[in-house]
Amino acid sequence: MTALPHLETLSLRHCRFDGPSLKRPIAQMHHLTSLTLIISLLTTRRLELRQYNRFEELKNVAEILQTLAPVLIKLEISGDLIDLWMFESTEWPNLSTLRLVDHVPYSFFRPITAVVSHMPILRTLACDFKAEQTPRSSFIYCPLDNHAYPPLSKSIPNLISLSLSNLQPGDQSVQQLPSGLRVLRVVALRDPHIYSIGDLEREPRYNYSALSDDDAYLWINAASKLPYLSRLTLDLKSVPSPEILWHIARACPQLQFLELEQASFEQNWNESPDSVLDRLVTPLTSLPQLRELRMSVELGPALVWVDAIRQRLPSLAFKARVQTVSMLFAAKLQNLEFLGFSALNRERMTYGRDSIWYMLKIIRNEDGLSARVIDPI
């Protein structure tokens, strides 16, 4: 307890807060600037086996946040633990980073412009909610009839990094982007499927949403008006097309990082011919500053079934194709340093997703070009 007044960072993971109030010990943390309160999917599922007081938990967490609000600089918290009205009614004079994770809050919906209305110096906002098996209301970050609050571009004009997940029809976020953004992420996130890869059954994920091609064009057009944008991530319903890549290259020629992932890529076992892959690289040559590229590309099955051990193992053919394709990309993208391709993952619960990035580092020296795997399947 004697160390509490000097504590600067506190991270509590896989915890529930429906017990006694923590207000008194929290009040002693005068120098705390970074707070993380995270639950996990497994923790959430264990609640089905025992009773817990959700309303008491929301009250206790609200006390913690209201006590620390004057000093916090960084906050990462599960949506399951918060009441959005509390954020709106509390002053956050020093908060520069807010990351909301796990699930959409149970509480009444509030637009994101209301949630951040008392965060005058916010620089990073991540609403990385995951779609889940249990039905819960969809989250529309910027509704059409949000007349009581200024648009996102005016409510948090100093924002430099924005991440939004599972965008729903009618959301107006694309029209309200702050002009100073350097990082923009529009992603599709979900709880992991817990069945093994061999199982065909799929639980639904409510409000899981990636961008159609038409939606992607809207976001790319909006990104073209962001002069400082250097990192762009878009999760798409389909694999990236040459047309999408040309549009990005013309709209955002200053990009240093580009990530284009097909949502539910683990269900895509197609293999594109080399001619199609070449058409994917050509538009990217118009991005002279591109240092890192992550993209869902159809390279065939990443895993193969081995009868002798009754497991799926990484495919040698896939690994060989990755090496070949990486050389094609590296040869034409002369400043590229890191390259990642979507690949089916063996350890779903470990990574929390069905597909991962098979990452390579591009090596350029007097011996020529090579690629070294830095993050395997």
Coordinates of C-alpha atoms in Angstrom, one line a residue:
M1 CA 0.0 0.0 0.0
T2 CA 2.9 2.4 0.6
A3 CA 3.8 2.3 -3.1
L4 CA 0.3 3.4 -4.3
P5 CA 1.0 7.2 -4.2
H6 CA 4.1 6.7 -6.5
L7 CA 2.4 4.3 -9.0
E8 CA 2.3 5.6 -12.6
T9 CA 0.9 2.7 -14.5
L10 CA -1.7 0.2 -13.5
S11 CA -2.9 -2.8 -15.6
L12 CA -5.6 -5.1 -14.4
R13 CA -6.5 -7.9 -16.8
H14 CA -8.9 -10.9 -16.6
C15 CA -10.6 -9.3 -13.6
R16 CA -14.2 -8.5 -12.5
F17 CA -15.1 -5.6 -10.3
D18 CA -18.4 -6.5 -8.7
G19 CA -16.8 -6.9 -5.2
P20 CA -16.1 -4.2 -2.6
S21 CA -15.5 -0.6 -3.8
L22 CA -11.9 0.3 -4.7
K23 CA -12.3 4.0 -4.4
R24 CA -10.2 4.5 -1.3
P25 CA -7.0 2.7 -2.6
I26 CA -7.5 4.2 -6.0
A27 CA -7.7 7.7 -4.5
Q28 CA -4.1 7.3 -3.2
M29 CA -2.7 6.9 -6.7
H30 CA -2.0 10.6 -7.2
H31 CA 0.6 10.0 -10.0
L32 CA -1.2 7.4 -12.0
T33 CA -1.3 8.4 -15.6
S34 CA -1.9 5.1 -17.4
L35 CA -4.8 2.7 -16.6
T36 CA -5.8 -0.6 -18.3
L37 CA -8.9 -2.5 -17.2
I38 CA -9.5 -5.5 -19.5
I39 CA -11.6 -8.7 -19.2
S40 CA -11.2 -11.6 -21.6
L41 CA -13.5 -13.8 -23.6
L42 CA -12.9 -16.7 -21.3
T43 CA -13.6 -14.5 -18.2
T44 CA -16.9 -13.4 -19.8
R45 CA -17.9 -17.0 -20.6
R46 CA -17.2 -18.1 -17.0
L47 CA -19.9 -15.7 -15.9
E48 CA -22.4 -18.2 -17.3
L49 CA -21.3 -20.5 -14.5
R50 CA -21.8 -18.2 -11.6
Q51 CA -23.8 -15.1 -10.6
Y52 CA -22.2 -11.7 -10.7
N53 CA -23.6 -8.3 -10.1
R54 CA -23.2 -6.3 -13.3
F55 CA -24.7 -3.1 -11.9
E56 CA -22.4 -3.2 -8.9
E57 CA -19.5 -3.7 -11.3
L58 CA -20.5 -0.7 -13.5
K59 CA -20.8 1.4 -10.3
N60 CA -17.3 0.4 -9.0
V61 CA -15.6 0.9 -12.3
A62 CA -17.3 4.3 -12.7
E63 CA -15.9 5.3 -9.2
I64 CA -12.4 4.3 -10.3
L65 CA -12.6 6.3 -13.5
Q66 CA -14.1 9.4 -12.0
T67 CA -11.5 9.4 -9.2
L68 CA -8.6 9.1 -11.7
A69 CA -10.1 11.2 -14.5
P70 CA -8.2 14.4 -13.5
V71 CA -4.7 12.8 -13.9
L72 CA -5.1 10.0 -16.5
I73 CA -3.2 10.4 -19.8
K74 CA -3.9 7.0 -21.2
L75 CA -6.9 4.7 -20.7
E76 CA -7.6 1.3 -22.2
I77 CA -10.8 -0.4 -21.0
S78 CA -13.3 -3.1 -21.9
G79 CA -16.6 -1.8 -23.1
D80 CA -18.3 -4.4 -20.9
L81 CA -17.1 -2.4 -17.9
I82 CA -18.3 1.0 -18.7
D83 CA -21.4 3.3 -18.8
L84 CA -21.0 5.8 -21.7
W85 CA -23.0 8.4 -19.8
M86 CA -20.2 8.5 -17.2
F87 CA -17.7 9.4 -19.8
E88 CA -19.9 12.2 -21.0
S89 CA -20.5 13.7 -17.6
T90 CA -16.8 13.5 -16.4
E91 CA -14.0 16.0 -17.1
W92 CA -10.8 14.4 -18.6
P93 CA -8.4 17.4 -18.8
N94 CA -5.2 15.3 -19.5
L95 CA -6.5 12.3 -21.4
S96 CA -4.6 11.9 -24.7
T97 CA -5.3 8.2 -25.5
L98 CA -8.6 6.4 -25.2
R99 CA -8.9 2.8 -26.3
L100 CA -12.3 1.0 -25.9
V101 CA -12.0 -2.8 -26.5
D102 CA -13.8 -6.1 -26.1
H103 CA -17.6 -5.5 -26.5
V104 CA -20.0 -2.7 -27.0
P105 CA -21.2 -1.4 -23.6
Y106 CA -24.5 -2.7 -22.2
S107 CA -25.6 0.8 -21.3
F108 CA -27.7 3.1 -23.4
F109 CA -26.1 4.2 -26.7
R110 CA -24.3 7.5 -26.8
P111 CA -22.6 8.8 -30.0
I112 CA -18.8 8.9 -29.8
T113 CA -18.8 12.7 -30.1
A114 CA -20.7 12.8 -26.8
V115 CA -18.4 10.3 -25.1
V116 CA -15.3 12.4 -26.0
S117 CA -16.9 15.8 -25.4
H118 CA -14.9 16.5 -22.3
M119 CA -11.5 15.3 -23.6
P120 CA -10.0 18.5 -25.0
I121 CA -6.5 17.2 -25.8
L122 CA -7.4 13.7 -27.0
R123 CA -4.9 12.6 -29.7
T124 CA -5.6 8.8 -30.1
L125 CA -9.1 7.3 -30.1
A126 CA -9.6 3.6 -30.7
C127 CA -13.1 2.0 -30.6
D128 CA -12.0 -1.6 -31.2
F129 CA -15.2 -3.4 -30.1
K130 CA -15.5 -7.0 -31.1
A131 CA -18.7 -8.6 -32.5
E132 CA -19.9 -11.4 -30.3
Q133 CA -22.2 -14.4 -30.2
T134 CA -24.6 -12.9 -27.7
P135 CA -27.0 -10.3 -29.3
R136 CA -26.2 -6.7 -28.3
S137 CA -27.1 -3.4 -29.8
S138 CA -25.0 -2.2 -32.7
F139 CA -22.8 0.9 -32.1
I140 CA -23.3 3.8 -34.5
Y141 CA -20.4 6.1 -33.7
C142 CA -21.8 9.2 -35.5
P143 CA -25.5 8.9 -36.1
L144 CA -27.2 11.1 -38.7
D145 CA -29.4 12.9 -36.2
N146 CA -26.6 13.9 -33.8
H147 CA -27.5 17.6 -33.8
A148 CA -26.7 18.1 -30.1
Y149 CA -23.0 17.7 -30.6
P150 CA -20.5 19.0 -33.1
P151 CA -19.1 16.6 -35.7
L152 CA -16.0 14.5 -34.9
S153 CA -13.8 16.9 -36.8
K154 CA -14.7 19.7 -34.4
S155 CA -15.3 17.9 -31.1
I156 CA -11.7 16.4 -31.2
P157 CA -9.8 18.5 -33.7
N158 CA -6.4 17.5 -32.4
L159 CA -6.9 13.8 -33.1
I160 CA -4.0 12.1 -34.9
S161 CA -5.1 8.4 -34.7
L162 CA -8.6 7.0 -35.1
S163 CA -9.7 3.4 -35.1
L164 CA -13.3 2.3 -35.6
S165 CA -14.6 -1.3 -35.8
N166 CA -17.7 -3.0 -37.3
L167 CA -19.2 0.1 -38.9
Q168 CA -22.9 -0.1 -39.3
P169 CA -25.2 1.3 -42.0
G170 CA -26.1 5.0 -41.4
D171 CA -22.8 5.8 -39.6
Q172 CA -21.6 9.3 -40.6
S173 CA -18.0 8.9 -39.4
V174 CA -16.6 9.0 -42.9
Q175 CA -17.8 12.5 -43.3
Q176 CA -16.4 13.8 -40.0
L177 CA -12.7 12.9 -40.0
P178 CA -10.4 15.4 -38.3
S179 CA -8.0 16.9 -40.9
G180 CA -4.9 16.2 -38.8
L181 CA -5.2 12.4 -38.8
R182 CA -2.0 10.5 -39.4
V183 CA -3.4 7.0 -38.6
L184 CA -6.8 5.7 -39.8
R185 CA -8.1 2.2 -39.1
V186 CA -11.6 0.9 -40.2
V187 CA -11.6 -2.7 -39.1
A188 CA -13.9 -5.7 -38.6
L189 CA -13.3 -7.4 -35.2
R190 CA -15.0 -10.4 -33.6
D191 CA -14.6 -12.8 -30.8
P192 CA -12.6 -15.8 -31.9
H193 CA -14.3 -19.0 -33.0
I194 CA -13.4 -21.6 -30.3
Y195 CA -13.9 -24.7 -32.5
S196 CA -10.9 -26.4 -34.1
I197 CA -10.2 -25.7 -37.8
G198 CA -11.6 -29.1 -38.8
D199 CA -15.1 -28.2 -37.5
L200 CA -17.6 -26.8 -40.0
E201 CA -19.9 -25.2 -37.5
R202 CA -19.7 -21.5 -37.2
E203 CA -21.4 -19.4 -34.5
P204 CA -22.8 -16.1 -35.7
R205 CA -21.2 -12.8 -34.7
Y206 CA -23.7 -10.1 -34.3
N207 CA -22.8 -6.8 -36.0
Y208 CA -19.6 -8.1 -37.5
S209 CA -19.1 -5.8 -40.4
A210 CA -16.4 -5.2 -43.0
L211 CA -16.4 -2.7 -45.8
S212 CA -18.0 -3.4 -49.2
D213 CA -16.2 -2.0 -52.2
D214 CA -18.5 0.9 -52.4
D215 CA -17.9 1.7 -48.7
A216 CA -14.2 1.3 -49.2
Y217 CA -14.2 3.9 -52.0
L218 CA -16.0 6.4 -49.6
W219 CA -13.3 5.9 -47.0
I220 CA -10.5 6.2 -49.5
N221 CA -12.0 9.5 -50.8
A222 CA -12.3 10.8 -47.3
A223 CA -8.6 9.7 -46.6
S224 CA -7.6 11.7 -49.7
K225 CA -8.5 14.9 -47.8
L226 CA -6.1 14.1 -44.9
P227 CA -2.7 15.6 -45.9
Y228 CA -0.8 14.1 -42.9
L229 CA -2.1 10.5 -43.2
S230 CA 0.7 8.0 -43.3
R231 CA -1.0 4.8 -42.0
L232 CA -4.2 3.3 -43.5
T233 CA -6.0 0.1 -42.5
L234 CA -9.2 -1.1 -44.1
D235 CA -10.9 -4.4 -43.6
L236 CA -12.8 -5.5 -46.7
K237 CA -15.5 -8.0 -47.5
S238 CA -13.5 -9.3 -50.5
V239 CA -9.9 -9.5 -51.3
P240 CA -8.3 -6.3 -52.4
S241 CA -8.7 -5.6 -56.1
P242 CA -6.4 -3.7 -58.5
E243 CA -9.1 -1.1 -58.8
I244 CA -9.1 -0.5 -55.0
L245 CA -5.3 -0.3 -55.0
W246 CA -5.3 2.2 -57.8
H247 CA -7.8 4.4 -56.0
I248 CA -5.7 4.3 -52.8
A249 CA -2.5 5.1 -54.7
R250 CA -4.0 8.1 -56.3
A251 CA -5.8 9.3 -53.2
C252 CA -3.0 8.8 -50.6
P253 CA 0.4 8.8 -52.3
Q254 CA 2.1 9.6 -49.1
L255 CA 1.3 6.4 -47.3
Q256 CA 4.1 4.6 -45.4
F257 CA 1.9 1.8 -44.0
L258 CA -1.0 0.1 -45.8
E259 CA -3.1 -2.8 -44.4
L260 CA -5.9 -4.3 -46.5
E261 CA -7.4 -7.5 -45.0
Q262 CA -10.3 -9.6 -46.2
A263 CA -12.6 -10.2 -43.2
S264 CA -13.2 -14.0 -42.7
F265 CA -10.1 -14.7 -44.9
E266 CA -9.9 -18.1 -43.3
Q267 CA -12.8 -19.2 -45.5
N268 CA -10.9 -18.2 -48.7
W269 CA -8.8 -21.1 -50.1
N270 CA -8.4 -19.7 -53.6
E271 CA -5.1 -19.4 -55.4
S272 CA -4.7 -16.4 -57.8
P273 CA -2.5 -16.8 -61.0
D274 CA 0.7 -14.8 -61.2
S275 CA -0.8 -12.4 -63.7
V276 CA -3.4 -11.3 -61.1
L277 CA -0.6 -10.8 -58.5
D278 CA 1.3 -8.7 -60.9
R279 CA -1.7 -6.5 -61.4
L280 CA -1.9 -6.0 -57.6
V281 CA 1.7 -4.8 -57.3
T282 CA 1.6 -2.2 -60.2
P283 CA -0.7 0.4 -58.4
L284 CA 1.5 0.2 -55.3
T285 CA 4.5 1.5 -57.2
S286 CA 2.8 4.9 -57.0
L287 CA 3.4 4.8 -53.2
P288 CA 7.1 5.8 -53.1
Q289 CA 7.2 6.0 -49.2
L290 CA 5.5 2.7 -48.5
R291 CA 7.6 0.9 -45.9
E292 CA 5.1 -1.8 -44.6
L293 CA 2.4 -3.6 -46.6
R294 CA -0.1 -6.1 -45.2
M295 CA -2.6 -7.5 -47.6
S296 CA -4.9 -10.5 -48.1
V297 CA -3.7 -12.2 -51.2
E298 CA -5.1 -15.5 -52.6
L299 CA -2.0 -17.7 -52.3
G300 CA -3.8 -21.1 -51.8
P301 CA -4.3 -23.1 -48.6
A302 CA -1.8 -22.1 -45.8
L303 CA -2.5 -25.3 -43.9
V304 CA -2.7 -29.0 -45.0
W305 CA -4.2 -32.0 -43.2
V306 CA -1.7 -34.6 -42.2
D307 CA -3.4 -38.0 -41.6
A308 CA -0.5 -39.5 -39.6
I309 CA -0.8 -37.0 -36.8
R310 CA -4.4 -35.9 -37.5
Q311 CA -3.5 -32.2 -37.5
R312 CA -3.3 -29.4 -39.9
L313 CA 0.3 -28.1 -40.5
P314 CA 1.7 -25.2 -42.5
S315 CA 1.8 -26.0 -46.2
L316 CA 5.3 -26.1 -47.8
A317 CA 3.7 -25.1 -51.1
F318 CA 2.2 -22.0 -49.4
K319 CA 5.5 -21.1 -47.9
A320 CA 7.3 -21.4 -51.2
R321 CA 4.6 -19.3 -52.9
V322 CA 5.0 -16.6 -50.3
Q323 CA 8.7 -16.4 -50.9
T324 CA 8.1 -16.1 -54.7
V325 CA 5.4 -13.5 -54.3
S326 CA 7.4 -11.5 -51.8
M327 CA 10.2 -11.2 -54.2
L328 CA 7.8 -9.9 -56.8
F329 CA 6.5 -7.3 -54.4
A330 CA 9.9 -6.3 -53.1
A331 CA 11.4 -5.9 -56.6
K332 CA 8.8 -3.4 -57.6
L333 CA 8.4 -1.6 -54.3
Q334 CA 11.9 -0.5 -53.7
N335 CA 11.5 1.1 -50.3
L336 CA 9.4 -1.8 -48.8
E337 CA 10.8 -3.1 -45.6
F338 CA 8.1 -5.4 -44.2
L339 CA 5.5 -7.5 -46.0
G340 CA 2.6 -9.5 -44.6
F341 CA 0.1 -11.9 -46.2
S342 CA -3.1 -13.2 -44.5
A343 CA -2.8 -16.9 -43.6
L344 CA -5.0 -19.4 -41.8
N345 CA -3.9 -19.9 -38.1
R346 CA -3.6 -23.1 -36.2
E347 CA -3.9 -21.6 -32.7
R348 CA -7.1 -19.6 -32.7
M349 CA -7.4 -19.0 -29.0
T350 CA -3.8 -18.0 -28.8
Y351 CA -4.1 -15.3 -31.3
G352 CA -7.8 -14.5 -30.9
R353 CA -8.5 -14.7 -34.6
D354 CA -8.8 -17.2 -37.4
S355 CA -6.2 -15.7 -39.7
I356 CA -2.9 -14.0 -38.9
W357 CA -0.3 -12.0 -40.8
Y358 CA 2.5 -14.2 -42.2
M359 CA 5.2 -11.5 -41.9
L360 CA 8.4 -11.1 -43.7
K361 CA 11.3 -8.7 -43.5
I362 CA 12.7 -7.6 -46.9
I363 CA 16.5 -7.7 -47.0
R364 CA 18.4 -5.6 -49.5
N365 CA 22.2 -5.9 -49.7
E366 CA 25.0 -6.4 -52.1
D367 CA 23.9 -10.0 -52.6
G368 CA 20.5 -8.8 -53.9
L369 CA 17.0 -9.3 -52.6
S370 CA 15.8 -11.8 -50.0
A371 CA 12.9 -12.2 -47.5
R372 CA 13.2 -13.5 -44.0
V373 CA 10.1 -14.8 -42.1
I374 CA 9.7 -12.9 -38.8
D375 CA 6.2 -14.0 -37.8
P376 CA 5.3 -17.5 -39.1
I377 CA 2.0 -19.4 -39.1

